[in-house]
CSV table of N, CA, C and O in Angstrom, one decimal:
chain,number,residue,atom,x,y,z
A,1,MET,N,94.6,86.9,123.9
A,1,MET,CA,95.5,86.8,125.0
A,1,MET,C,94.9,86.3,126.3
A,1,MET,O,93.7,86.6,126.6
A,2,GLY,N,95.5,85.3,126.9
A,2,GLY,CA,95.1,84.8,128.1
A,2,GLY,C,95.7,85.4,129.3
A,2,GLY,O,96.5,86.2,129.1
A,3,ASN,N,95.5,84.9,130.4
A,3,ASN,CA,96.2,85.4,131.6
A,3,ASN,C,97.2,84.4,132.3
A,3,ASN,O,97.6,84.7,133.3
A,4,ALA,N,97.5,83.4,131.5
A,4,ALA,CA,98.4,82.3,132.0
A,4,ALA,C,99.1,81.7,131.0
A,4,ALA,O,98.6,81.4,129.8
A,5,LEU,N,100.3,81.2,131.3
A,5,LEU,CA,101.0,80.2,130.5
A,5,LEU,C,101.3,79.0,131.5
A,5,LEU,O,101.6,79.2,132.8
A,6,VAL,N,101.0,77.9,131.1
A,6,VAL,CA,101.1,76.6,131.8
A,6,VAL,C,101.8,75.6,131.0
A,6,VAL,O,101.5,75.3,129.9
A,7,SER,N,103.0,75.1,131.6
A,7,SER,CA,103.8,74.1,131.0
A,7,SER,C,103.5,72.8,131.8
A,7,SER,O,103.4,72.8,132.9
A,8,ILE,N,103.3,71.7,131.0
A,8,ILE,CA,102.9,70.4,131.5
A,8,ILE,C,103.8,69.3,130.8
A,8,ILE,O,104.1,69.3,129.7
A,9,GLN,N,104.3,68.4,131.8
A,9,GLN,CA,105.0,67.3,131.4
A,9,GLN,C,104.0,66.2,132.0
A,9,GLN,O,104.0,66.0,133.3
A,10,ILE,N,103.5,65.4,131.2
A,10,ILE,CA,102.5,64.3,131.7
A,10,ILE,C,103.3,63.0,131.7
A,10,ILE,O,103.8,62.6,130.7
A,11,ILE,N,103.2,62.2,132.7
A,11,ILE,CA,104.0,61.0,132.9
A,11,ILE,C,103.0,59.8,133.4
A,11,ILE,O,102.8,59.7,134.5
A,12,PRO,N,102.5,59.2,132.4
A,12,PRO,CA,101.5,58.1,132.8
A,12,PRO,C,102.3,56.9,133.2
A,12,PRO,O,103.4,56.5,132.6
A,13,LYS,N,101.6,56.1,134.2
A,13,LYS,CA,102.3,54.9,134.5
A,13,LYS,C,101.6,53.7,133.8
A,13,LYS,O,100.4,53.6,133.8
A,14,THR,N,102.3,53.3,132.7
A,14,THR,CA,101.7,52.2,131.8
A,14,THR,C,101.6,50.9,132.4
A,14,THR,O,102.2,50.5,133.5
A,15,LYS,N,100.7,50.1,131.9
A,15,LYS,CA,100.4,48.8,132.4
A,15,LYS,C,101.5,47.9,132.6
A,15,LYS,O,101.8,47.3,133.8
A,16,ASN,N,102.3,47.7,131.6
A,16,ASN,CA,103.4,46.7,131.6
A,16,ASN,C,104.7,47.4,131.2
A,16,ASN,O,105.5,46.7,130.5
A,17,GLY,N,104.9,48.7,131.5
A,17,GLY,CA,106.1,49.3,131.2
A,17,GLY,C,106.2,49.7,129.7
A,17,GLY,O,107.3,49.8,129.1
A,18,GLU,N,105.0,49.8,129.0
A,18,GLU,CA,105.1,50.1,127.6
A,18,GLU,C,105.6,51.4,127.4
A,18,GLU,O,105.6,52.4,128.3
A,19,ASP,N,105.9,51.8,126.1
A,19,ASP,CA,106.3,53.2,125.7
A,19,ASP,C,105.1,54.1,126.0
A,19,ASP,O,104.0,53.8,125.7
A,20,VAL,N,105.6,55.3,126.5
A,20,VAL,CA,104.6,56.3,126.9
A,20,VAL,C,104.2,57.3,125.7
A,20,VAL,O,103.3,58.0,125.9
A,21,ILE,N,105.0,57.1,124.6
A,21,ILE,CA,104.8,58.0,123.5
A,21,ILE,C,103.4,58.0,123.0
A,21,ILE,O,102.7,59.1,122.8
A,22,PRO,N,102.7,56.9,122.8
A,22,PRO,CA,101.3,57.0,122.4
A,22,PRO,C,100.4,57.8,123.4
A,22,PRO,O,99.5,58.3,123.0
A,23,TYR,N,100.7,57.6,124.7
A,23,TYR,CA,100.0,58.4,125.8
A,23,TYR,C,100.3,59.9,125.6
A,23,TYR,O,99.3,60.6,125.5
A,24,VAL,N,101.4,60.3,125.5
A,24,VAL,CA,101.9,61.6,125.3
A,24,VAL,C,101.2,62.2,123.9
A,24,VAL,O,100.7,63.3,124.1
A,25,ASP,N,101.2,61.5,122.9
A,25,ASP,CA,100.5,61.9,121.7
A,25,ASP,C,99.1,62.1,122.0
A,25,ASP,O,98.5,63.2,121.4
A,26,GLU,N,98.4,61.3,122.7
A,26,GLU,CA,97.0,61.5,122.9
A,26,GLU,C,96.8,62.7,123.9
A,26,GLU,O,95.8,63.5,123.6
A,27,ALA,N,97.6,62.9,124.8
A,27,ALA,CA,97.5,64.1,125.7
A,27,ALA,C,97.6,65.5,124.8
A,27,ALA,O,96.9,66.3,124.9
A,28,ILE,N,98.6,65.5,123.9
A,28,ILE,CA,98.8,66.6,123.0
A,28,ILE,C,97.5,66.8,122.0
A,28,ILE,O,97.2,67.8,121.8
A,29,ALA,N,97.0,65.7,121.6
A,29,ALA,CA,95.7,65.6,120.8
A,29,ALA,C,94.6,66.3,121.6
A,29,ALA,O,93.8,67.1,121.0
A,30,ILE,N,94.6,66.2,122.8
A,30,ILE,CA,93.6,66.8,123.7
A,30,ILE,C,93.7,68.3,123.7
A,30,ILE,O,92.7,69.0,123.6
A,31,ILE,N,94.9,68.7,123.9
A,31,ILE,CA,95.3,70.1,123.8
A,31,ILE,C,94.9,70.7,122.3
A,31,ILE,O,94.1,71.7,122.3
A,32,GLU,N,95.2,70.0,121.3
A,32,GLU,CA,94.9,70.5,119.9
A,32,GLU,C,93.4,70.6,119.8
A,32,GLU,O,92.9,71.6,119.2
A,33,LYS,N,92.6,69.6,120.3
A,33,LYS,CA,91.2,69.6,120.1
A,33,LYS,C,90.5,70.8,121.0
A,33,LYS,O,89.5,71.4,120.5
A,34,SER,N,91.3,71.3,121.9
A,34,SER,CA,90.7,72.3,122.8
A,34,SER,C,90.7,73.8,122.1
A,34,SER,O,90.0,74.7,122.4
A,35,GLY,N,91.6,73.9,121.1
A,35,GLY,CA,91.8,75.1,120.4
A,35,GLY,C,92.7,76.1,121.1
A,35,GLY,O,92.9,77.1,120.6
A,36,ILE,N,93.4,75.6,122.2
A,36,ILE,CA,94.2,76.5,122.9
A,36,ILE,C,95.5,76.5,122.1
A,36,ILE,O,95.9,75.6,121.7
A,37,ARG,N,96.2,77.7,122.3
A,37,ARG,CA,97.5,77.9,121.5
A,37,ARG,C,98.4,77.1,122.5
A,37,ARG,O,98.4,77.2,123.7
A,38,TYR,N,99.4,76.4,121.7
A,38,TYR,CA,100.4,75.6,122.5
A,38,TYR,C,101.7,75.4,121.7
A,38,TYR,O,101.6,75.6,120.4
A,39,GLU,N,102.7,75.1,122.4
A,39,GLU,CA,104.0,74.6,121.7
A,39,GLU,C,104.5,73.4,122.4
A,39,GLU,O,104.5,73.3,123.6
A,40,VAL,N,104.9,72.5,121.6
A,40,VAL,CA,105.4,71.2,122.1
A,40,VAL,C,107.0,71.5,122.1
A,40,VAL,O,107.6,71.9,121.2
A,41,HIS,N,107.6,71.0,123.3
A,41,HIS,CA,109.0,71.1,123.4
A,41,HIS,C,109.5,69.7,123.9
A,41,HIS,O,108.6,68.8,124.3
A,42,PRO,N,110.8,69.5,123.9
A,42,PRO,CA,111.3,68.1,124.1
A,42,PRO,C,110.8,67.5,125.5
A,42,PRO,O,110.5,66.3,125.6
A,43,LEU,N,110.6,68.3,126.5
A,43,LEU,CA,110.2,67.7,127.8
A,43,LEU,C,108.9,68.2,128.4
A,43,LEU,O,108.6,67.8,129.5
A,44,GLU,N,108.3,69.0,127.7
A,44,GLU,CA,107.1,69.6,128.1
A,44,GLU,C,106.3,70.3,127.0
A,44,GLU,O,107.0,70.7,126.0
A,45,THR,N,105.1,70.6,127.4
A,45,THR,CA,104.3,71.3,126.4
A,45,THR,C,103.7,72.6,127.1
A,45,THR,O,103.4,72.4,128.2
A,46,THR,N,103.8,73.8,126.4
A,46,THR,CA,103.4,74.9,127.0
A,46,THR,C,102.1,75.4,126.2
A,46,THR,O,102.0,75.4,125.2
A,47,MET,N,101.1,75.8,127.2
A,47,MET,CA,99.9,76.3,126.7
A,47,MET,C,99.7,77.6,127.1
A,47,MET,O,100.2,78.1,128.1
A,48,GLU,N,98.8,78.4,126.4
A,48,GLU,CA,98.5,79.8,126.6
A,48,GLU,C,97.1,80.0,126.7
A,48,GLU,O,96.3,79.6,125.8
A,49,GLY,N,96.4,80.6,127.7
A,49,GLY,CA,95.1,80.9,127.7
A,49,GLY,C,94.7,81.4,129.2
A,49,GLY,O,95.4,81.9,130.0
A,50,ASN,N,93.4,81.2,129.4
A,50,ASN,CA,92.8,81.5,130.7
A,50,ASN,C,93.1,80.3,131.7
A,50,ASN,O,92.9,79.2,131.4
A,51,LEU,N,93.5,80.7,132.9
A,51,LEU,CA,93.9,79.6,133.9
A,51,LEU,C,93.0,78.6,134.1
A,51,LEU,O,93.3,77.5,134.1
A,52,SER,N,91.7,78.9,134.2
A,52,SER,CA,90.7,77.9,134.5
A,52,SER,C,90.6,76.9,133.4
A,52,SER,O,90.4,75.7,133.4
A,53,GLN,N,90.6,77.5,132.2
A,53,GLN,CA,90.6,76.7,130.9
A,53,GLN,C,91.7,75.8,130.8
A,53,GLN,O,91.5,74.5,130.4
A,54,LEU,N,92.8,76.2,131.1
A,54,LEU,CA,94.1,75.4,131.1
A,54,LEU,C,93.9,74.2,132.0
A,54,LEU,O,94.4,73.1,131.7
A,55,PHE,N,93.5,74.5,133.3
A,55,PHE,CA,93.4,73.4,134.3
A,55,PHE,C,92.5,72.4,133.9
A,55,PHE,O,92.5,71.2,134.1
A,56,LYS,N,91.4,72.9,133.1
A,56,LYS,CA,90.3,71.8,132.6
A,56,LYS,C,90.8,71.0,131.5
A,56,LYS,O,90.6,69.8,131.6
A,57,VAL,N,91.7,71.5,130.6
A,57,VAL,CA,92.4,70.6,129.7
A,57,VAL,C,93.4,69.7,130.4
A,57,VAL,O,93.5,68.5,130.0
A,58,ILE,N,94.1,70.2,131.3
A,58,ILE,CA,95.0,69.2,132.2
A,58,ILE,C,94.2,68.0,132.8
A,58,ILE,O,94.6,66.9,132.9
A,59,GLU,N,93.0,68.4,133.4
A,59,GLU,CA,92.1,67.3,133.9
A,59,GLU,C,91.6,66.4,133.0
A,59,GLU,O,91.7,65.2,133.2
A,60,GLN,N,91.3,66.9,131.7
A,60,GLN,CA,91.0,65.9,130.6
A,60,GLN,C,92.1,65.1,130.1
A,60,GLN,O,91.8,63.9,129.9
A,61,MET,N,93.3,65.6,130.2
A,61,MET,CA,94.5,64.8,129.7
A,61,MET,C,94.7,63.6,130.8
A,61,MET,O,94.9,62.6,130.4
A,62,ASN,N,94.6,64.0,132.1
A,62,ASN,CA,94.8,63.0,133.1
A,62,ASN,C,93.7,61.9,133.1
A,62,ASN,O,93.9,60.7,133.2
A,63,GLU,N,92.5,62.4,132.9
A,63,GLU,CA,91.4,61.4,132.8
A,63,GLU,C,91.5,60.5,131.6
A,63,GLU,O,91.3,59.3,131.7
A,64,ARG,N,92.0,61.0,130.5
A,64,ARG,CA,92.2,60.2,129.3
A,64,ARG,C,93.4,59.1,129.5
A,64,ARG,O,93.2,58.0,129.0
A,65,MET,N,94.3,59.5,130.2
A,65,MET,CA,95.5,58.6,130.6
A,65,MET,C,95.0,57.3,131.2
A,65,MET,O,95.3,56.2,130.9
A,66,ILE,N,94.0,57.6,132.2
A,66,ILE,CA,93.5,56.5,133.0
A,66,ILE,C,92.5,55.7,132.0
A,66,ILE,O,92.6,54.3,132.1
A,67,GLU,N,91.7,56.3,131.2
A,67,GLU,CA,90.9,55.6,130.3
A,67,GLU,C,91.8,54.7,129.3
A,67,GLU,O,91.3,53.6,128.9
A,68,MET,N,92.9,55.2,129.0
A,68,MET,CA,93.8,54.3,128.2
A,68,MET,C,94.4,53.2,128.8
A,68,MET,O,95.2,52.4,128.3
A,69,GLY,N,94.3,53.2,130.1
A,69,GLY,CA,94.8,52.0,131.0
A,69,GLY,C,95.9,52.4,131.9
A,69,GLY,O,96.5,51.5,132.5
A,70,SER,N,96.4,53.7,132.1
A,70,SER,CA,97.3,54.0,133.1
A,70,SER,C,96.7,53.7,134.5
A,70,SER,O,95.5,54.1,134.8
A,71,LYS,N,97.6,53.2,135.4
A,71,LYS,CA,97.2,53.0,136.7
A,71,LYS,C,97.1,54.4,137.5
A,71,LYS,O,96.2,54.7,138.2
A,72,ASN,N,98.1,55.2,137.1
A,72,ASN,CA,98.1,56.7,137.8
A,72,ASN,C,98.8,57.5,136.8
A,72,ASN,O,99.5,57.1,135.8
A,73,VAL,N,98.8,58.8,137.1
A,73,VAL,CA,99.4,59.8,136.2
A,73,VAL,C,100.1,60.9,137.1
A,73,VAL,O,99.6,61.4,138.0
A,74,ILE,N,101.4,61.2,136.7
A,74,ILE,CA,102.1,62.3,137.3
A,74,ILE,C,102.0,63.4,136.2
A,74,ILE,O,102.3,63.3,135.2
A,75,SER,N,101.5,64.6,136.7
A,75,SER,CA,101.6,65.9,135.9
A,75,SER,C,102.4,66.9,136.6
A,75,SER,O,102.0,67.4,137.6
A,76,GLN,N,103.6,67.1,136.0
A,76,GLN,CA,104.4,68.2,136.4
A,76,GLN,C,104.0,69.4,135.8
A,76,GLN,O,104.1,69.5,134.5
A,77,ILE,N,103.6,70.4,136.5
A,77,ILE,CA,103.1,71.6,136.0
A,77,ILE,C,103.8,72.9,136.5
A,77,ILE,O,104.1,73.1,137.7
A,78,LYS,N,104.0,73.7,135.5
A,78,LYS,CA,104.5,75.1,135.9
A,78,LYS,C,103.4,76.2,135.4
A,78,LYS,O,103.0,76.1,134.3
A,79,VAL,N,103.2,77.2,136.2
A,79,VAL,CA,102.2,78.2,136.0
A,79,VAL,C,102.8,79.5,136.0
A,79,VAL,O,103.4,79.9,137.1
A,80,LEU,N,102.5,80.4,135.1
A,80,LEU,CA,102.7,81.8,135.1
A,80,LEU,C,101.4,82.4,135.0
A,80,LEU,O,100.8,82.4,134.0
A,81,TYR,N,100.9,83.1,136.0
A,81,TYR,CA,99.6,83.7,136.0
A,81,TYR,C,99.9,85.2,136.1
A,81,TYR,O,100.7,85.8,137.0
A,82,GLN,N,99.3,85.9,135.1
A,82,GLN,CA,99.5,87.3,135.0
A,82,GLN,C,98.1,88.0,134.6
A,82,GLN,O,97.7,87.9,133.4
A,83,PRO,N,97.3,88.5,135.5
A,83,PRO,CA,96.0,88.8,135.2
A,83,PRO,C,95.8,89.8,134.2
A,83,PRO,O,94.8,89.9,133.4
A,84,ASP,N,96.9,90.7,133.9
A,84,ASP,CA,96.8,91.6,132.8
A,84,ASP,C,97.1,91.0,131.4
A,84,ASP,O,97.0,91.8,130.4
A,85,GLY,N,97.3,89.8,131.3
A,85,GLY,CA,97.5,89.0,130.1
A,85,GLY,C,99.1,88.7,129.8
A,85,GLY,O,100.0,89.4,130.3
A,86,ILE,N,99.3,87.6,129.2
A,86,ILE,CA,100.6,87.1,129.0
A,86,ILE,C,100.6,86.2,127.7
A,86,ILE,O,99.6,85.5,127.4
A,87,GLU,N,101.4,86.2,126.9
A,87,GLU,CA,101.6,85.3,125.7
A,87,GLU,C,103.1,84.7,125.7
A,87,GLU,O,104.0,85.3,126.1
A,88,MET,N,103.2,83.6,125.1
A,88,MET,CA,104.4,82.9,125.1
A,88,MET,C,105.5,83.8,124.4
A,88,MET,O,106.7,83.8,124.8
A,89,ASN,N,105.0,84.4,123.3
A,89,ASN,CA,106.0,85.4,122.7
A,89,ASN,C,106.5,86.4,123.5
A,89,ASN,O,107.8,87.0,123.4
A,90,ASP,N,105.8,86.9,124.6
A,90,ASP,CA,106.4,88.0,125.5
A,90,ASP,C,107.6,87.3,126.1
A,90,ASP,O,108.5,88.3,126.4
A,91,LEU,N,107.8,86.0,126.2
A,91,LEU,CA,109.1,85.5,127.0
A,91,LEU,C,110.0,85.0,126.0
A,91,LEU,O,111.2,84.9,126.5
A,92,THR,N,109.8,84.8,124.7
A,92,THR,CA,110.6,84.1,123.8
A,92,THR,C,111.0,84.8,122.6
A,92,THR,O,111.9,84.5,121.8
A,93,GLU,N,110.3,86.0,122.4
A,93,GLU,CA,110.6,86.7,121.1
A,93,GLU,C,111.9,87.1,120.8
A,93,GLU,O,112.4,86.9,119.8
A,94,LYS,N,112.7,87.6,121.9
A,94,LYS,CA,114.0,87.9,121.6
A,94,LYS,C,115.0,86.8,121.3
A,94,LYS,O,116.0,87.2,120.8
A,95,TYR,N,114.6,85.6,121.5
A,95,TYR,CA,115.4,84.5,121.1
A,95,TYR,C,115.2,83.9,119.8
A,95,TYR,O,115.9,83.1,119.3
A,96,LYS,N,114.1,84.4,119.1
A,96,LYS,CA,113.8,83.9,117.8
A,96,LYS,C,114.5,84.7,116.8
A,96,LYS,O,114.5,85.9,116.7
A,97,GLY,N,115.2,84.0,115.8
A,97,GLY,CA,116.1,84.6,114.9
A,97,GLY,C,115.5,85.0,113.6
A,97,GLY,O,114.6,85.0,113.1
């Protein structure tokens, strides 16, 4: 159990208005490689872990977007920080059927 939930929507500015889906796929691959627990949703991805570790993953995601050719990147981030621990299921379990 980590101490934070972080939801991120990454919006890379592509060179010539190309589709951003390959960029988003790469950003999600970075999360996958990190070993962090995560869930992909239609408009954002939520990660669970220690806040500093999650921010490092976000930094890697942004750097990779630039390496792929983005001029800049907007990262819309929501953070729930709870020092005694928090899991995604704590907030969503009652909605699962």
